[in-house]
Amino acid sequence: MIAETVCSAVAAAGLGIAAVTAYRKRFLAAARLAAYSLVPLGLVMTGAVEWAVETAFSPTAWAGFGVLGGAWLLFMTTRAVERRTGGTRKERKAARAAQREAVAPAASAPSLGPATARPAARPAAKPRKAESAEDFSDIEAILKKHGI
């Protein structure tokens, strides 16, 4: 009963402020204030305020909110664990089946080919000093060309 009276008084005060704002020729702000002040009155008329007051002082309602919170916490925990383990049971089963199909059943030994077909030994590497000298001579030529 008190909540309905307070909401009605807030609505009446808001409409009064909206009227003063409209008198000052600020019609857009007045319309916005009127809209905001009519919300508590609408909540009282629909019974939402009475429901909220009954819910706020009801131990059963608070127990229900606790159960909903526990369910949400359980749901989020299972989602986090599922993401860490790699998906749902169906996805893990499909991944295992795909892994089994990736390896041929008769492929117990690696098929590298015959042992006699070895690649030839690498040719001897050229001395690095000659290559590095050529590289620097090219760089020196470029720098001289640009006058550096």
PDB file of C-alpha atoms in Angstrom:
ATOM      1  CA  MET A   1       0.000   0.000   0.000  1.00  0.00           C
ATOM      2  CA  ILE A   2       2.809   2.399   0.840  1.00  0.00           C
ATOM      3  CA  ALA A   3       4.720   1.559  -2.351  1.00  0.00           C
ATOM      4  CA  GLU A   4       1.675   2.388  -4.490  1.00  0.00           C
ATOM      5  CA  THR A   5       1.234   5.717  -2.712  1.00  0.00           C
ATOM      6  CA  VAL A   6       4.901   6.627  -3.166  1.00  0.00           C
ATOM      7  CA  CYS A   7       4.813   5.717  -6.871  1.00  0.00           C
ATOM      8  CA  SER A   8       1.663   7.783  -7.391  1.00  0.00           C
ATOM      9  CA  ALA A   9       3.252  10.770  -5.611  1.00  0.00           C
ATOM     10  CA  VAL A  10       6.396  10.483  -7.727  1.00  0.00           C
ATOM     11  CA  ALA A  11       4.267  10.390 -10.875  1.00  0.00           C
ATOM     12  CA  ALA A  12       2.295  13.468  -9.801  1.00  0.00           C
ATOM     13  CA  ALA A  13       5.493  15.372  -8.946  1.00  0.00           C
ATOM     14  CA  GLY A  14       7.052  14.415 -12.261  1.00  0.00           C
ATOM     15  CA  LEU A  15       4.002  15.593 -14.174  1.00  0.00           C
ATOM     16  CA  GLY A  16       4.134  18.900 -12.251  1.00  0.00           C
ATOM     17  CA  ILE A  17       7.789  19.398 -13.178  1.00  0.00           C
ATOM     18  CA  ALA A  18       6.939  18.525 -16.797  1.00  0.00           C
ATOM     19  CA  ALA A  19       4.201  21.183 -16.772  1.00  0.00           C
ATOM     20  CA  VAL A  20       6.640  23.827 -15.501  1.00  0.00           C
ATOM     21  CA  THR A  21       9.164  22.787 -18.158  1.00  0.00           C
ATOM     22  CA  ALA A  22       6.494  23.074 -20.859  1.00  0.00           C
ATOM     23  CA  TYR A  23       5.575  26.537 -19.536  1.00  0.00           C
ATOM     24  CA  ARG A  24       9.208  27.535 -20.172  1.00  0.00           C
ATOM     25  CA  LYS A  25       8.715  26.471 -23.805  1.00  0.00           C
ATOM     26  CA  ARG A  26      10.998  23.426 -23.583  1.00  0.00           C
ATOM     27  CA  PHE A  27       8.423  21.032 -24.982  1.00  0.00           C
ATOM     28  CA  LEU A  28      10.749  18.180 -25.912  1.00  0.00           C
ATOM     29  CA  ALA A  29      12.217  18.014 -22.402  1.00  0.00           C
ATOM     30  CA  ALA A  30       8.705  18.348 -20.920  1.00  0.00           C
ATOM     31  CA  ALA A  31       7.427  15.415 -22.980  1.00  0.00           C
ATOM     32  CA  ARG A  32      10.418  13.316 -21.891  1.00  0.00           C
ATOM     33  CA  LEU A  33       9.832  14.183 -18.216  1.00  0.00           C
ATOM     34  CA  ALA A  34       6.141  13.317 -18.553  1.00  0.00           C
ATOM     35  CA  ALA A  35       7.039   9.950 -20.051  1.00  0.00           C
ATOM     36  CA  TYR A  36       9.456   9.154 -17.223  1.00  0.00           C
ATOM     37  CA  SER A  37       6.986  10.226 -14.563  1.00  0.00           C
ATOM     38  CA  LEU A  38       4.197   8.041 -15.997  1.00  0.00           C
ATOM     39  CA  VAL A  39       6.294   4.853 -15.688  1.00  0.00           C
ATOM     40  CA  PRO A  40       5.797   4.413 -11.887  1.00  0.00           C
ATOM     41  CA  LEU A  41       2.077   5.073 -12.265  1.00  0.00           C
ATOM     42  CA  GLY A  42       1.852   2.434 -14.991  1.00  0.00           C
ATOM     43  CA  LEU A  43       3.740  -0.067 -12.822  1.00  0.00           C
ATOM     44  CA  VAL A  44       1.289   0.521  -9.970  1.00  0.00           C
ATOM     45  CA  MET A  45      -1.716   0.122 -12.256  1.00  0.00           C
ATOM     46  CA  THR A  46      -0.452  -3.157 -13.742  1.00  0.00           C
ATOM     47  CA  GLY A  47       0.285  -4.675 -10.345  1.00  0.00           C
ATOM     48  CA  ALA A  48       4.022  -4.995 -10.935  1.00  0.00           C
ATOM     49  CA  VAL A  49       4.802  -2.953  -7.818  1.00  0.00           C
ATOM     50  CA  GLU A  50       2.589  -5.159  -5.649  1.00  0.00           C
ATOM     51  CA  TRP A  51       4.274  -8.260  -7.070  1.00  0.00           C
ATOM     52  CA  ALA A  52       7.738  -6.776  -6.441  1.00  0.00           C
ATOM     53  CA  VAL A  53       6.862  -5.900  -2.835  1.00  0.00           C
ATOM     54  CA  GLU A  54       5.443  -9.374  -2.199  1.00  0.00           C
ATOM     55  CA  THR A  55       8.537 -10.930  -3.777  1.00  0.00           C
ATOM     56  CA  ALA A  56      10.970  -8.763  -1.818  1.00  0.00           C
ATOM     57  CA  PHE A  57       9.567  -9.841   1.549  1.00  0.00           C
ATOM     58  CA  SER A  58       8.925 -13.499   0.701  1.00  0.00           C
ATOM     59  CA  PRO A  59      11.466 -16.113   1.895  1.00  0.00           C
ATOM     60  CA  THR A  60      10.197 -18.528  -0.732  1.00  0.00           C
ATOM     61  CA  ALA A  61      10.928 -16.029  -3.485  1.00  0.00           C
ATOM     62  CA  TRP A  62      14.465 -15.474  -2.175  1.00  0.00           C
ATOM     63  CA  ALA A  63      15.000 -19.226  -2.026  1.00  0.00           C
ATOM     64  CA  GLY A  64      13.842 -19.396  -5.635  1.00  0.00           C
ATOM     65  CA  PHE A  65      16.351 -16.707  -6.617  1.00  0.00           C
ATOM     66  CA  GLY A  66      19.036 -18.743  -4.828  1.00  0.00           C
ATOM     67  CA  VAL A  67      18.073 -21.876  -6.760  1.00  0.00           C
ATOM     68  CA  LEU A  68      18.162 -19.915 -10.023  1.00  0.00           C
ATOM     69  CA  GLY A  69      21.606 -18.549  -9.127  1.00  0.00           C
ATOM     70  CA  GLY A  70      22.869 -22.038  -8.308  1.00  0.00           C
ATOM     71  CA  ALA A  71      21.531 -23.365 -11.607  1.00  0.00           C
ATOM     72  CA  TRP A  72      23.210 -20.531 -13.486  1.00  0.00           C
ATOM     73  CA  LEU A  73      26.506 -21.170 -11.664  1.00  0.00           C
ATOM     74  CA  LEU A  74      26.312 -24.905 -12.438  1.00  0.00           C
ATOM     75  CA  PHE A  75      25.549 -24.200 -16.094  1.00  0.00           C
ATOM     76  CA  MET A  76      28.466 -21.782 -16.457  1.00  0.00           C
ATOM     77  CA  THR A  77      30.857 -24.193 -14.720  1.00  0.00           C
ATOM     78  CA  THR A  78      29.930 -27.034 -17.057  1.00  0.00           C
ATOM     79  CA  ARG A  79      30.381 -24.741 -20.070  1.00  0.00           C
ATOM     80  CA  ALA A  80      33.863 -23.745 -18.878  1.00  0.00           C
ATOM     81  CA  VAL A  81      34.869 -27.372 -18.321  1.00  0.00           C
ATOM     82  CA  GLU A  82      33.456 -28.333 -21.707  1.00  0.00           C
ATOM     83  CA  ARG A  83      35.528 -25.647 -23.438  1.00  0.00           C
ATOM     84  CA  ARG A  84      38.700 -26.861 -21.718  1.00  0.00           C
ATOM     85  CA  THR A  85      38.145 -30.517 -22.637  1.00  0.00           C
ATOM     86  CA  GLY A  86      37.462 -29.840 -26.285  1.00  0.00           C
ATOM     87  CA  GLY A  87      33.738 -29.790 -26.869  1.00  0.00           C
ATOM     88  CA  THR A  88      30.776 -32.016 -26.356  1.00  0.00           C
ATOM     89  CA  ARG A  89      30.811 -35.788 -26.189  1.00  0.00           C
ATOM     90  CA  LYS A  90      29.658 -36.023 -29.811  1.00  0.00           C
ATOM     91  CA  GLU A  91      32.509 -33.746 -30.987  1.00  0.00           C
ATOM     92  CA  ARG A  92      35.140 -35.721 -29.053  1.00  0.00           C
ATOM     93  CA  LYS A  93      33.807 -39.010 -30.471  1.00  0.00           C
ATOM     94  CA  ALA A  94      33.958 -37.619 -34.025  1.00  0.00           C
ATOM     95  CA  ALA A  95      37.524 -36.391 -33.458  1.00  0.00           C
ATOM     96  CA  ARG A  96      38.641 -39.827 -32.227  1.00  0.00           C
ATOM     97  CA  ALA A  97      37.031 -41.499 -35.262  1.00  0.00           C
ATOM     98  CA  ALA A  98      38.743 -39.055 -37.621  1.00  0.00           C
ATOM     99  CA  GLN A  99      42.077 -39.714 -35.939  1.00  0.00           C
ATOM    100  CA  ARG A 100      41.677 -43.485 -36.388  1.00  0.00           C
ATOM    101  CA  GLU A 101      40.823 -43.044 -40.077  1.00  0.00           C
ATOM    102  CA  ALA A 102      43.857 -40.813 -40.659  1.00  0.00           C
ATOM    103  CA  VAL A 103      46.276 -43.732 -40.168  1.00  0.00           C
ATOM    104  CA  ALA A 104      46.102 -46.636 -42.593  1.00  0.00           C
ATOM    105  CA  PRO A 105      45.486 -49.983 -40.858  1.00  0.00           C
ATOM    106  CA  ALA A 106      48.495 -51.726 -42.544  1.00  0.00           C
ATOM    107  CA  ALA A 107      50.894 -48.882 -41.871  1.00  0.00           C
ATOM    108  CA  SER A 108      52.689 -50.347 -38.885  1.00  0.00           C
ATOM    109  CA  ALA A 109      56.108 -49.455 -40.323  1.00  0.00           C
ATOM    110  CA  PRO A 110      56.986 -46.160 -41.963  1.00  0.00           C
ATOM    111  CA  SER A 111      57.114 -46.302 -45.741  1.00  0.00           C
ATOM    112  CA  LEU A 112      60.380 -44.476 -46.456  1.00  0.00           C
ATOM    113  CA  GLY A 113      61.254 -46.507 -49.488  1.00  0.00           C
ATOM    114  CA  PRO A 114      64.148 -48.927 -50.011  1.00  0.00           C
ATOM    115  CA  ALA A 115      67.229 -48.416 -47.863  1.00  0.00           C
ATOM    116  CA  THR A 116      69.609 -48.461 -50.882  1.00  0.00           C
ATOM    117  CA  ALA A 117      68.199 -45.278 -52.392  1.00  0.00           C
ATOM    118  CA  ARG A 118      70.044 -42.788 -50.227  1.00  0.00           C
ATOM    119  CA  PRO A 119      70.634 -39.295 -51.449  1.00  0.00           C
ATOM    120  CA  ALA A 120      74.149 -38.407 -52.542  1.00  0.00           C
ATOM    121  CA  ALA A 121      76.430 -36.614 -50.155  1.00  0.00           C
ATOM    122  CA  ARG A 122      76.263 -32.854 -50.171  1.00  0.00           C
ATOM    123  CA  PRO A 123      78.768 -31.056 -52.314  1.00  0.00           C
ATOM    124  CA  ALA A 124      81.480 -29.262 -50.404  1.00  0.00           C
ATOM    125  CA  ALA A 125      80.505 -25.801 -49.363  1.00  0.00           C
ATOM    126  CA  LYS A 126      82.293 -22.863 -50.970  1.00  0.00           C
ATOM    127  CA  PRO A 127      84.347 -20.681 -48.689  1.00  0.00           C
ATOM    128  CA  ARG A 128      82.277 -17.970 -47.090  1.00  0.00           C
ATOM    129  CA  LYS A 129      84.896 -15.254 -47.357  1.00  0.00           C
ATOM    130  CA  ALA A 130      84.552 -14.994 -51.110  1.00  0.00           C
ATOM    131  CA  GLU A 131      80.743 -14.718 -50.910  1.00  0.00           C
ATOM    132  CA  SER A 132      80.819 -12.087 -48.207  1.00  0.00           C
ATOM    133  CA  ALA A 133      83.402 -10.036 -50.110  1.00  0.00           C
ATOM    134  CA  GLU A 134      81.175 -10.077 -53.186  1.00  0.00           C
ATOM    135  CA  ASP A 135      78.200  -8.995 -51.114  1.00  0.00           C
ATOM    136  CA  PHE A 136      80.065  -6.047 -49.656  1.00  0.00           C
ATOM    137  CA  SER A 137      81.415  -5.005 -53.048  1.00  0.00           C
ATOM    138  CA  ASP A 138      77.857  -4.798 -54.371  1.00  0.00           C
ATOM    139  CA  ILE A 139      76.809  -2.728 -51.380  1.00  0.00           C
ATOM    140  CA  GLU A 140      79.824  -0.453 -51.772  1.00  0.00           C
ATOM    141  CA  ALA A 141      78.987   0.085 -55.441  1.00  0.00           C
ATOM    142  CA  ILE A 142      75.411   1.049 -54.577  1.00  0.00           C
ATOM    143  CA  LEU A 143      76.558   3.460 -51.885  1.00  0.00           C
ATOM    144  CA  LYS A 144      79.099   5.096 -54.250  1.00  0.00           C
ATOM    145  CA  LYS A 145      76.417   5.427 -56.906  1.00  0.00           C
ATOM    146  CA  HIS A 146      74.251   7.417 -54.482  1.00  0.00           C
ATOM    147  CA  GLY A 147      77.186   9.464 -53.251  1.00  0.00           C
ATOM    148  CA  ILE A 148      77.292   8.044 -49.770  1.00  0.00           C
TER     149      ILE A 148
END
